PDB file of C-alpha atoms in Angstrom:
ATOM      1  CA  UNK A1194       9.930  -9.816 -10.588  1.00  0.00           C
ATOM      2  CA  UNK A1195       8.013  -7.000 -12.143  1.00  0.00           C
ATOM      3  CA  UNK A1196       6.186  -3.694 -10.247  1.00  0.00           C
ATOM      4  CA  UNK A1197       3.367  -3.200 -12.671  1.00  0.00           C
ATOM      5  CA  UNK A1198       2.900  -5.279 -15.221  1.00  0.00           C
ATOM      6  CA  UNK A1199       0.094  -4.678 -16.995  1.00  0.00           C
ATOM      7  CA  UNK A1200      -2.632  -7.559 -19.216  1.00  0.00           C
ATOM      8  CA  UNK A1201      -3.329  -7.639 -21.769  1.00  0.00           C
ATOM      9  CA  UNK A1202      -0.225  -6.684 -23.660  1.00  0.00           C
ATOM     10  CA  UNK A1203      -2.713  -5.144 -26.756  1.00  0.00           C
ATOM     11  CA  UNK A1204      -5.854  -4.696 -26.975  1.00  0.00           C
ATOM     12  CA  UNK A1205      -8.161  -3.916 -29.783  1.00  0.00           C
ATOM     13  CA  UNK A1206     -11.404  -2.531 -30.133  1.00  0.00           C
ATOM     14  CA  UNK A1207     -14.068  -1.358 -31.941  1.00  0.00           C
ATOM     15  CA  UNK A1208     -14.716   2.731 -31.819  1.00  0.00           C
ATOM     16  CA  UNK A1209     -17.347   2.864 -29.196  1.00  0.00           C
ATOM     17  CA  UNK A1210     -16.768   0.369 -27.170  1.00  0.00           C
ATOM     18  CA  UNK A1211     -14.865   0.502 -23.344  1.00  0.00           C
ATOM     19  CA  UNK A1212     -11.433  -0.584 -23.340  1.00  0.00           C
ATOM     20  CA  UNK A1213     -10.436  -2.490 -19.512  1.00  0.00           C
ATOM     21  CA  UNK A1214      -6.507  -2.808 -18.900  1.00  0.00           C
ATOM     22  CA  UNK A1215      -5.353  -4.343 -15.256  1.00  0.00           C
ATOM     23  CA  UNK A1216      -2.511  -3.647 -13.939  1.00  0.00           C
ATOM     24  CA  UNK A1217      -0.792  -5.951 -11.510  1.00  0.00           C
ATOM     25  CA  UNK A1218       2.166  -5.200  -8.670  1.00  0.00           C
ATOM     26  CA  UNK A1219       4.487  -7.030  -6.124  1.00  0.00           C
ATOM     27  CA  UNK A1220       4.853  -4.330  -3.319  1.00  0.00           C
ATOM     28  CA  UNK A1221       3.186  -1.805  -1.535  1.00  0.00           C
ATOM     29  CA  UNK A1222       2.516   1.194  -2.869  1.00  0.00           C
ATOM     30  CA  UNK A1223       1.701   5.222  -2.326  1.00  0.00           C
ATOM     31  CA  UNK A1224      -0.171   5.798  -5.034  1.00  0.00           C
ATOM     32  CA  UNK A1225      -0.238   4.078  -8.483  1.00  0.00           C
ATOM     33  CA  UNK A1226      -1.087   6.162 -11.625  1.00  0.00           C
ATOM     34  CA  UNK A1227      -1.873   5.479 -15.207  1.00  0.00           C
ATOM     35  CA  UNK A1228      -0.458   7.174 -17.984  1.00  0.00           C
ATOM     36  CA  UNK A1229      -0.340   6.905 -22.141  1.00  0.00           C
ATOM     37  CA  UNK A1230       2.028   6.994 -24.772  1.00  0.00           C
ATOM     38  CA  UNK A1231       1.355   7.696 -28.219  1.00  0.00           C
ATOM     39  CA  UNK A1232       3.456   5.959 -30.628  1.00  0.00           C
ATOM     40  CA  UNK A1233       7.545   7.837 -30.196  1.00  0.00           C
ATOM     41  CA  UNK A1234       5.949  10.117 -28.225  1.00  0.00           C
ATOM     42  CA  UNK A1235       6.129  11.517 -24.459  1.00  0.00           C
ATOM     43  CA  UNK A1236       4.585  10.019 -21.778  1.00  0.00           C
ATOM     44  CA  UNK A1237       1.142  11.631 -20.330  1.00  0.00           C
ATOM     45  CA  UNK A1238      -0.434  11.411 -16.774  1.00  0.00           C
ATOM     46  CA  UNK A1239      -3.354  10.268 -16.890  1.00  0.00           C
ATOM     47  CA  UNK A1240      -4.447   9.707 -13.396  1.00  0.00           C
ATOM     48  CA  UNK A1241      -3.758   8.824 -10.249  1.00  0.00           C
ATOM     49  CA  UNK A1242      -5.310   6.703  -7.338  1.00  0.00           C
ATOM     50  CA  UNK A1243      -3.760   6.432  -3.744  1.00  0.00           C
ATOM     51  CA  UNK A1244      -3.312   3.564  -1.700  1.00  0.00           C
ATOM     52  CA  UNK A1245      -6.486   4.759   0.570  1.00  0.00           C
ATOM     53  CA  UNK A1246      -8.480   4.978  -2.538  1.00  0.00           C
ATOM     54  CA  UNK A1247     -10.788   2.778  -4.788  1.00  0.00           C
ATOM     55  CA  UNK A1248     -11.773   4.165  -6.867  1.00  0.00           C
ATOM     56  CA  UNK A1249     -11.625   7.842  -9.538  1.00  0.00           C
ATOM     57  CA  UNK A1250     -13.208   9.012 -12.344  1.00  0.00           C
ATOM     58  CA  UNK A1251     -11.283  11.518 -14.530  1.00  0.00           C
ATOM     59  CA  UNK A1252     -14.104  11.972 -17.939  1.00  0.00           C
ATOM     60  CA  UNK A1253     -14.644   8.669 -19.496  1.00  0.00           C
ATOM     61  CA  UNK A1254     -11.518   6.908 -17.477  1.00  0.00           C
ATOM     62  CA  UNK A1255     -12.339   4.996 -14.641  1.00  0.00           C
ATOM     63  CA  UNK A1256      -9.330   4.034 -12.196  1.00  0.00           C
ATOM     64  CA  UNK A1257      -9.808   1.297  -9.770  1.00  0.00           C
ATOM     65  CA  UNK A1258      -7.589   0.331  -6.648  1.00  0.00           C
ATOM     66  CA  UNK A1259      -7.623  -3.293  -5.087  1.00  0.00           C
ATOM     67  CA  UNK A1260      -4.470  -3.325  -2.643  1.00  0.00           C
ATOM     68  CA  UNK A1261      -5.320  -6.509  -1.102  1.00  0.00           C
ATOM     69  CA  UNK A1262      -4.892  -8.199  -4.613  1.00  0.00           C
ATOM     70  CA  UNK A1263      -2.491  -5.746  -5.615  1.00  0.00           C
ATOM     71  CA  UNK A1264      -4.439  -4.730  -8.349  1.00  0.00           C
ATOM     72  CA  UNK A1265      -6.086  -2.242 -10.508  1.00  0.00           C
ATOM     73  CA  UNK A1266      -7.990  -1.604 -13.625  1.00  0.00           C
ATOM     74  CA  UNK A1267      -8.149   1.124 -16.316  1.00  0.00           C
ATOM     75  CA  UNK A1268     -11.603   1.622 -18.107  1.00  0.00           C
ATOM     76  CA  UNK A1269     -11.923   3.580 -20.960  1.00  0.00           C
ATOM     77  CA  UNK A1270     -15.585   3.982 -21.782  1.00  0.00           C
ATOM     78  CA  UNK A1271     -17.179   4.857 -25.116  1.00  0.00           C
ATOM     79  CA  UNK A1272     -13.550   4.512 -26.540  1.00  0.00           C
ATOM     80  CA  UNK A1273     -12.762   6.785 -30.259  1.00  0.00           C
ATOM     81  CA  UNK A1274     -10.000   6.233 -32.335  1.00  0.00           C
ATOM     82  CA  UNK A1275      -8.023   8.927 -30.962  1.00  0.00           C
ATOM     83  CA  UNK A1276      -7.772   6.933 -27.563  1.00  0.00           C
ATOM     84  CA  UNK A1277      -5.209   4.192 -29.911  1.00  0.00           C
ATOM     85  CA  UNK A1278      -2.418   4.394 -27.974  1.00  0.00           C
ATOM     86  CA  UNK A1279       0.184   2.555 -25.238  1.00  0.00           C
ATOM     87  CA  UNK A1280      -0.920   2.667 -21.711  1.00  0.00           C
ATOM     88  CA  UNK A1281       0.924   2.118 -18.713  1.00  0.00           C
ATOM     89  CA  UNK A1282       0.539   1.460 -15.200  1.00  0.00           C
ATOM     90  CA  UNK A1283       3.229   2.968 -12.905  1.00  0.00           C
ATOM     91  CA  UNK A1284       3.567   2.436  -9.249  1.00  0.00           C
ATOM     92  CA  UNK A1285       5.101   4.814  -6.621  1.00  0.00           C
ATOM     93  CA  UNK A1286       6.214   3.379  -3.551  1.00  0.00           C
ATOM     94  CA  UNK A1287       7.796   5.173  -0.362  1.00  0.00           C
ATOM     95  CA  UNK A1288      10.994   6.259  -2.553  1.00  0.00           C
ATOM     96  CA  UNK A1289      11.159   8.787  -4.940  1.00  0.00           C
ATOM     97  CA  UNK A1290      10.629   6.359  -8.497  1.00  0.00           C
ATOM     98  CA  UNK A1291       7.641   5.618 -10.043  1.00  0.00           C
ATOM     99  CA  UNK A1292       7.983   2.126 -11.792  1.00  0.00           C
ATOM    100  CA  UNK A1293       6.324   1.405 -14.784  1.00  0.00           C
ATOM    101  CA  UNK A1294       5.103  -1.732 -16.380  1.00  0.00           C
ATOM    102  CA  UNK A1295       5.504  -3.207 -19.933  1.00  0.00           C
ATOM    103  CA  UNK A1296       2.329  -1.549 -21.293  1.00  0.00           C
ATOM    104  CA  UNK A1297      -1.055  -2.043 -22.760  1.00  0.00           C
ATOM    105  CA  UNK A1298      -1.007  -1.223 -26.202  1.00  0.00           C
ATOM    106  CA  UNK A1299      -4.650  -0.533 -27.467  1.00  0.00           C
ATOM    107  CA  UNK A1300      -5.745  -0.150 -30.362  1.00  0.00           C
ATOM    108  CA  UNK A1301      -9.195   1.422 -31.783  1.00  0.00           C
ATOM    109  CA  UNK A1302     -10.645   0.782 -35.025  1.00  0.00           C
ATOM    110  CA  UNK A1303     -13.051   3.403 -36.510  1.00  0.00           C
TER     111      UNK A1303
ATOM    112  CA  UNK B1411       1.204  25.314 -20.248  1.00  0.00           C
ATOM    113  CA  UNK B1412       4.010  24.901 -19.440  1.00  0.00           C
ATOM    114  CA  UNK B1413       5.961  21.989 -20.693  1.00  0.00           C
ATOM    115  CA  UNK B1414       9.417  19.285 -20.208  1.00  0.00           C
ATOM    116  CA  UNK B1415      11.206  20.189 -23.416  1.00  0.00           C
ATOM    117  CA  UNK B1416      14.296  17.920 -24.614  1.00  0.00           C
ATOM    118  CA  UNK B1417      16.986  18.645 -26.891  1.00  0.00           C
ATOM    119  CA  UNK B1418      18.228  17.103 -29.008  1.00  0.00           C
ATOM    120  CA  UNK B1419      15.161  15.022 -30.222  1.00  0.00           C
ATOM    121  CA  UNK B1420      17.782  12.504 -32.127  1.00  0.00           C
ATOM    122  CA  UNK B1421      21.399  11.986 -32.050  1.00  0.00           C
ATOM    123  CA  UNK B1422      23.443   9.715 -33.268  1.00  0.00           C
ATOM    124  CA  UNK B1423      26.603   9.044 -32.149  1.00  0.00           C
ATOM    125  CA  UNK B1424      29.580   5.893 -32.319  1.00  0.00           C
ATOM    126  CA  UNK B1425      30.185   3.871 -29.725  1.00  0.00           C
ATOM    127  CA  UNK B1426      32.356   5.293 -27.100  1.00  0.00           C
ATOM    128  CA  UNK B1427      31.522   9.153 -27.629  1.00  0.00           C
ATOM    129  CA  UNK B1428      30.707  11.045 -25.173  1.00  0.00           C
ATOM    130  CA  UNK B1429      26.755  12.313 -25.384  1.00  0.00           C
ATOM    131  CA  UNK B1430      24.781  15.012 -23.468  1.00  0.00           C
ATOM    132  CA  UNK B1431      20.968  14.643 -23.487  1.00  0.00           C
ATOM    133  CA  UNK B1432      19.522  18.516 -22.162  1.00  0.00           C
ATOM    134  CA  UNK B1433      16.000  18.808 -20.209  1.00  0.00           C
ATOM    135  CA  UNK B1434      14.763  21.849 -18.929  1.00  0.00           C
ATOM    136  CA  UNK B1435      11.998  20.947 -16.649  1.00  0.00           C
ATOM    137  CA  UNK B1436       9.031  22.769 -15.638  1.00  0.00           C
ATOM    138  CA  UNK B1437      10.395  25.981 -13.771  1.00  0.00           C
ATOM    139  CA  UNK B1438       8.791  25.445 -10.255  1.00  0.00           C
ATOM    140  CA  UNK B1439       9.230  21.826  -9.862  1.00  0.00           C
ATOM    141  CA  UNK B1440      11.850  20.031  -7.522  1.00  0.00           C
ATOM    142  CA  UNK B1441      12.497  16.644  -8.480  1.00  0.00           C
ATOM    143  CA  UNK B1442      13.523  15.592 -11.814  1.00  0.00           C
ATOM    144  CA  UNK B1443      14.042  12.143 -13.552  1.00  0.00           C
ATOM    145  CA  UNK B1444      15.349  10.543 -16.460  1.00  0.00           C
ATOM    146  CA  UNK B1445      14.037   7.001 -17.570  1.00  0.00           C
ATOM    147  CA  UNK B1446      14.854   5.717 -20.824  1.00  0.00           C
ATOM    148  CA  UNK B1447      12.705   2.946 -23.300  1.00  0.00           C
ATOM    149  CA  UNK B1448      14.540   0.728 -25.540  1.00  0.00           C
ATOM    150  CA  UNK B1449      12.257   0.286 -28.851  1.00  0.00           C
ATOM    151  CA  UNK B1450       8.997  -1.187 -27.758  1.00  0.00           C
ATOM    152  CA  UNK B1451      10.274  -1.843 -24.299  1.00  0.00           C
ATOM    153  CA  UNK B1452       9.356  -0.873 -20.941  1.00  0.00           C
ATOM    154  CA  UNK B1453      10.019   2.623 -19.616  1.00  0.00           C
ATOM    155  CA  UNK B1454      12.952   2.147 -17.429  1.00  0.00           C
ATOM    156  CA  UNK B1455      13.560   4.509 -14.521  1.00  0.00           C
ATOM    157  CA  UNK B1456      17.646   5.793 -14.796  1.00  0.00           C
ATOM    158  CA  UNK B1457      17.814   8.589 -12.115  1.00  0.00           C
ATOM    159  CA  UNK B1458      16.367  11.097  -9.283  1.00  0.00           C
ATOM    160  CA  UNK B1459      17.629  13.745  -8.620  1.00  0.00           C
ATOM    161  CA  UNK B1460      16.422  16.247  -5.515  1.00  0.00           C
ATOM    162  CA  UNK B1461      18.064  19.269  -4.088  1.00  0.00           C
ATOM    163  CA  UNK B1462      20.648  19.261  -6.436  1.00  0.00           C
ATOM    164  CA  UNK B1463      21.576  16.225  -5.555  1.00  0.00           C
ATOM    165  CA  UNK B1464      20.934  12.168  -6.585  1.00  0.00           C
ATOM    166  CA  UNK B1465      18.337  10.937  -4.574  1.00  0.00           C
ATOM    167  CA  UNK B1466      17.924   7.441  -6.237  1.00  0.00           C
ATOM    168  CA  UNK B1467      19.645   5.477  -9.083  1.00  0.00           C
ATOM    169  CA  UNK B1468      18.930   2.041 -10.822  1.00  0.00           C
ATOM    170  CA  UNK B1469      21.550  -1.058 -11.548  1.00  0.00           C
ATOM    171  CA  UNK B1470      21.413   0.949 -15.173  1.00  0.00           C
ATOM    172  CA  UNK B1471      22.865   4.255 -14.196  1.00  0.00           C
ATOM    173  CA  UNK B1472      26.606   3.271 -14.038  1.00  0.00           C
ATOM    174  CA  UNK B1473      29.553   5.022 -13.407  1.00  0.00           C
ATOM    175  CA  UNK B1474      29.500   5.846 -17.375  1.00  0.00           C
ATOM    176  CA  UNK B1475      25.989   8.023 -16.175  1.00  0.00           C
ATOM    177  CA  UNK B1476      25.547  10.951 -14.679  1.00  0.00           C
ATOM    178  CA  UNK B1477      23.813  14.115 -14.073  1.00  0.00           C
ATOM    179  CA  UNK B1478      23.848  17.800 -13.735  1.00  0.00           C
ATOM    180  CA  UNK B1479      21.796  20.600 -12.840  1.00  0.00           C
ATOM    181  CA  UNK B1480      24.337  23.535 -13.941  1.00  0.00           C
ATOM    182  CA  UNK B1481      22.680  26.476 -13.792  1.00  0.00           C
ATOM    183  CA  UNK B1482      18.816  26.225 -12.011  1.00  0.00           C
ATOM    184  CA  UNK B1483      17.211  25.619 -15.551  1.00  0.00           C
ATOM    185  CA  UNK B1484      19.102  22.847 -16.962  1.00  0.00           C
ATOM    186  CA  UNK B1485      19.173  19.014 -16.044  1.00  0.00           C
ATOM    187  CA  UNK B1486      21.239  16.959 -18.318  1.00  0.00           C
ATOM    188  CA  UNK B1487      22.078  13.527 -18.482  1.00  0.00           C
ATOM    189  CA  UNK B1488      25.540  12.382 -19.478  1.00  0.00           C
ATOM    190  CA  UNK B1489      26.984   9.064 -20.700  1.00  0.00           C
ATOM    191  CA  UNK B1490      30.645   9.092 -20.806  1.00  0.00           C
ATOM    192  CA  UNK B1491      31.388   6.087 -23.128  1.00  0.00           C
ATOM    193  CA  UNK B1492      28.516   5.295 -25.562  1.00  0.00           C
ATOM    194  CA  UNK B1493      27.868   1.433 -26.013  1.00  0.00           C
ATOM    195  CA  UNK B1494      25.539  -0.131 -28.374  1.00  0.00           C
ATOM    196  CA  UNK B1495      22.637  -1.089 -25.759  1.00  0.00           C
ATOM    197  CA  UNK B1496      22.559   2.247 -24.975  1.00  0.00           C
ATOM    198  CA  UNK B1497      20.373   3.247 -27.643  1.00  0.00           C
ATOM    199  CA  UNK B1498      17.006   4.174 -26.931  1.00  0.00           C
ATOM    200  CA  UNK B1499      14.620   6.719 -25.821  1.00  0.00           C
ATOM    201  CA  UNK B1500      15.186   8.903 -22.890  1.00  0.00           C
ATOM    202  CA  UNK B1501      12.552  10.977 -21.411  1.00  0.00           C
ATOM    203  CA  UNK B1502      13.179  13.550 -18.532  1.00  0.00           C
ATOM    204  CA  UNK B1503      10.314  13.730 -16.499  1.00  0.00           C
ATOM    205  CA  UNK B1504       9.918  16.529 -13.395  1.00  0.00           C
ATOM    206  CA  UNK B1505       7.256  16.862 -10.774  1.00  0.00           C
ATOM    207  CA  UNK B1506       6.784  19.573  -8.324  1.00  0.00           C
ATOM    208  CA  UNK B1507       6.433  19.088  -4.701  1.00  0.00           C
ATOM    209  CA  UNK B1508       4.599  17.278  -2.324  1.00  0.00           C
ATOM    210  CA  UNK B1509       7.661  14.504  -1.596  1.00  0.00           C
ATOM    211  CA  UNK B1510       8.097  14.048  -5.322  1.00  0.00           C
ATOM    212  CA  UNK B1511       4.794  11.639  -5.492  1.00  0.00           C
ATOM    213  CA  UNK B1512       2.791  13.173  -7.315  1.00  0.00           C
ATOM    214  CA  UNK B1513       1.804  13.143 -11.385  1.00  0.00           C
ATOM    215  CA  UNK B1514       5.438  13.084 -13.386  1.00  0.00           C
ATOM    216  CA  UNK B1515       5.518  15.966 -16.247  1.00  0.00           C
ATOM    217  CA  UNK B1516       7.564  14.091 -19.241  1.00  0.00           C
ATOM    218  CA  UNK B1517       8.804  15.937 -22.521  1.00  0.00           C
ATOM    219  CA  UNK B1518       8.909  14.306 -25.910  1.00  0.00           C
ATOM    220  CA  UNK B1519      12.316  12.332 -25.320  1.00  0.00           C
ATOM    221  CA  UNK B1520      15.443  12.633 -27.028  1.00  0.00           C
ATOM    222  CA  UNK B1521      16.070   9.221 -29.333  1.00  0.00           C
ATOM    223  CA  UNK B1522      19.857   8.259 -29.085  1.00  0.00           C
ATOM    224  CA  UNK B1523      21.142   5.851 -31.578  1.00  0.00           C
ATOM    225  CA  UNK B1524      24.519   4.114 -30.794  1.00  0.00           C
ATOM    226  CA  UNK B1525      26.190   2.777 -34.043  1.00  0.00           C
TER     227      UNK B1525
END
C-alpha cells in the first residue's frame, strides 16, 4: 500500500480558477507537507501542516488536515499559468523519511 | 539563499560502471537524503543519513548503494555496479534541525542514464 497518494492524477484548469488536490495516507503521521515540481526540475516545499493542525494558509494555498480520514487537501486559489506544475503530497511519520505520493500534475491554461 | 546544488546534472554511463552522484547541502543543516524518480514516477526515498552516519534506508538502497560524507561539505551517493533500472533522477534533499522533520531543501537532481 501507498503513504500519500494523491487524486486526481492531473488536473486542468482554466487561469483563474482554484485548483483542489487531496491527498490520501495509510499511517499516522507528524506532519504532512506539500510540495511542487516543475517539469525535470527540483522539488519545492511548499507547506507544511502538523498532525495537531487543520488547517494553514501560505498566500493563495490553502492546506487542510483531516487525520481521522487520513486526509488532506491542497487549494490553489485564483490559479495563473505559472502555477502548471506536479504537486505532491509527502508524509513524515516518527522516522526520519518523508514519503511522497505519485503526484498531481496540474495544468493551467491561459 | 542558499541552495542544494548537484553535480553532475546528467551522466551517462554502461551498465556495471561505477557512478558518483555529488550534493553539497545547505551548510548548517544535519540530515541529508537522497530519493530518486524514475521518468514520470513517484519520488522514491533511497537514504538518511544523520551524524555521519545512515539513519534509514529503503528495500532500494542495496549493497550496490552507498553513501559518504567525506569532508563536512560533501554527501555523495555511490552505486557500485550500474544496472539498467537504475536510471533516473536523483535529488539530494537536506533539512536542518529540529529531529530532521521539518521542510526538505532539494537541488535540481542529477539525471543518470544507464545504457
Amino acid at each position: 500500500s501507498q503513504q500519500g497518494e494523491e487524486d486526481p492524477q492531473a488536473l486542468s484548469i482554466q487561469e483563474g480558477e482554484n485548483a483542489t488536490m487531496n491527498c490520501s495516507y495509510k499511517t499516522s503521521i507528524n506532519n504532512l507537507q506539500w510540495y511542487r515540481q516543475n517539469s525535470g526540475r527540483g522539488l519545492v516545499h511548499l507547506i507544511l501542516i502538523r498532525s495537531n493542525e487543520r488547517e494553514k494558509h501560505s498566500g493563495r494555498l490553502r492546506v487542510t488536515l483531516d487525520t481521522s480520514k487520513k486526509s488532506s487537501s491542497l487549494l490553489i486559489t485564483a490559479s495563473r499559468a505559472a502555477d502548471t506544475a506536479s504537486y505532491f503530497c509527502a508524509t513524515r511519520g516518527s522516522n526520519y523519511k518523508l514519503t511522497f505520493g505519485k503526484g498531481t500534475l496540474l495544468t493551467v491554461n491561459p | 539563499e542558499p541552495e542544494v546544488t548537484q553535480t553532475p546534472s546528467h551522466q551517462v554511463t554502461q551498465m556495471g560502471q561505477e557512478v558518483i552522484l555529488r550534493c553539497v547541502p545547505i551548510s548548517n543543516h544535519l540530515y541529508f537524503y537522497w530519493y530518486r524518480q524514475i521518468l514520470g514516477q513517484k519520488v522514491e526515498f533511497l537514504v538518511s543519513f544523520y551524524n555521519n552516519e545512515i539513519s534509514e534506508k529503503s528495500e532500494i538502497f542495496d549493497d550496490q548503494f552507498s553513501v559518504e560524507r567525506p569532508d563536512g561539505s560533501n554527501f555523495t551517493l555511490k552505486i557500485r555496479s550500474t544496472k539498467l533500472e537504475d536510471s533516473a533522477m536523483y535529488f539530494c534533499a537536506s533539512t536542518p534541525g529540529q529531529g530532521g522533520a521539518g521542510e526538505l531543501f532539494f537541488g535540481e537532481g542529477s539525471r543518470l542514464t544507464v545504457l
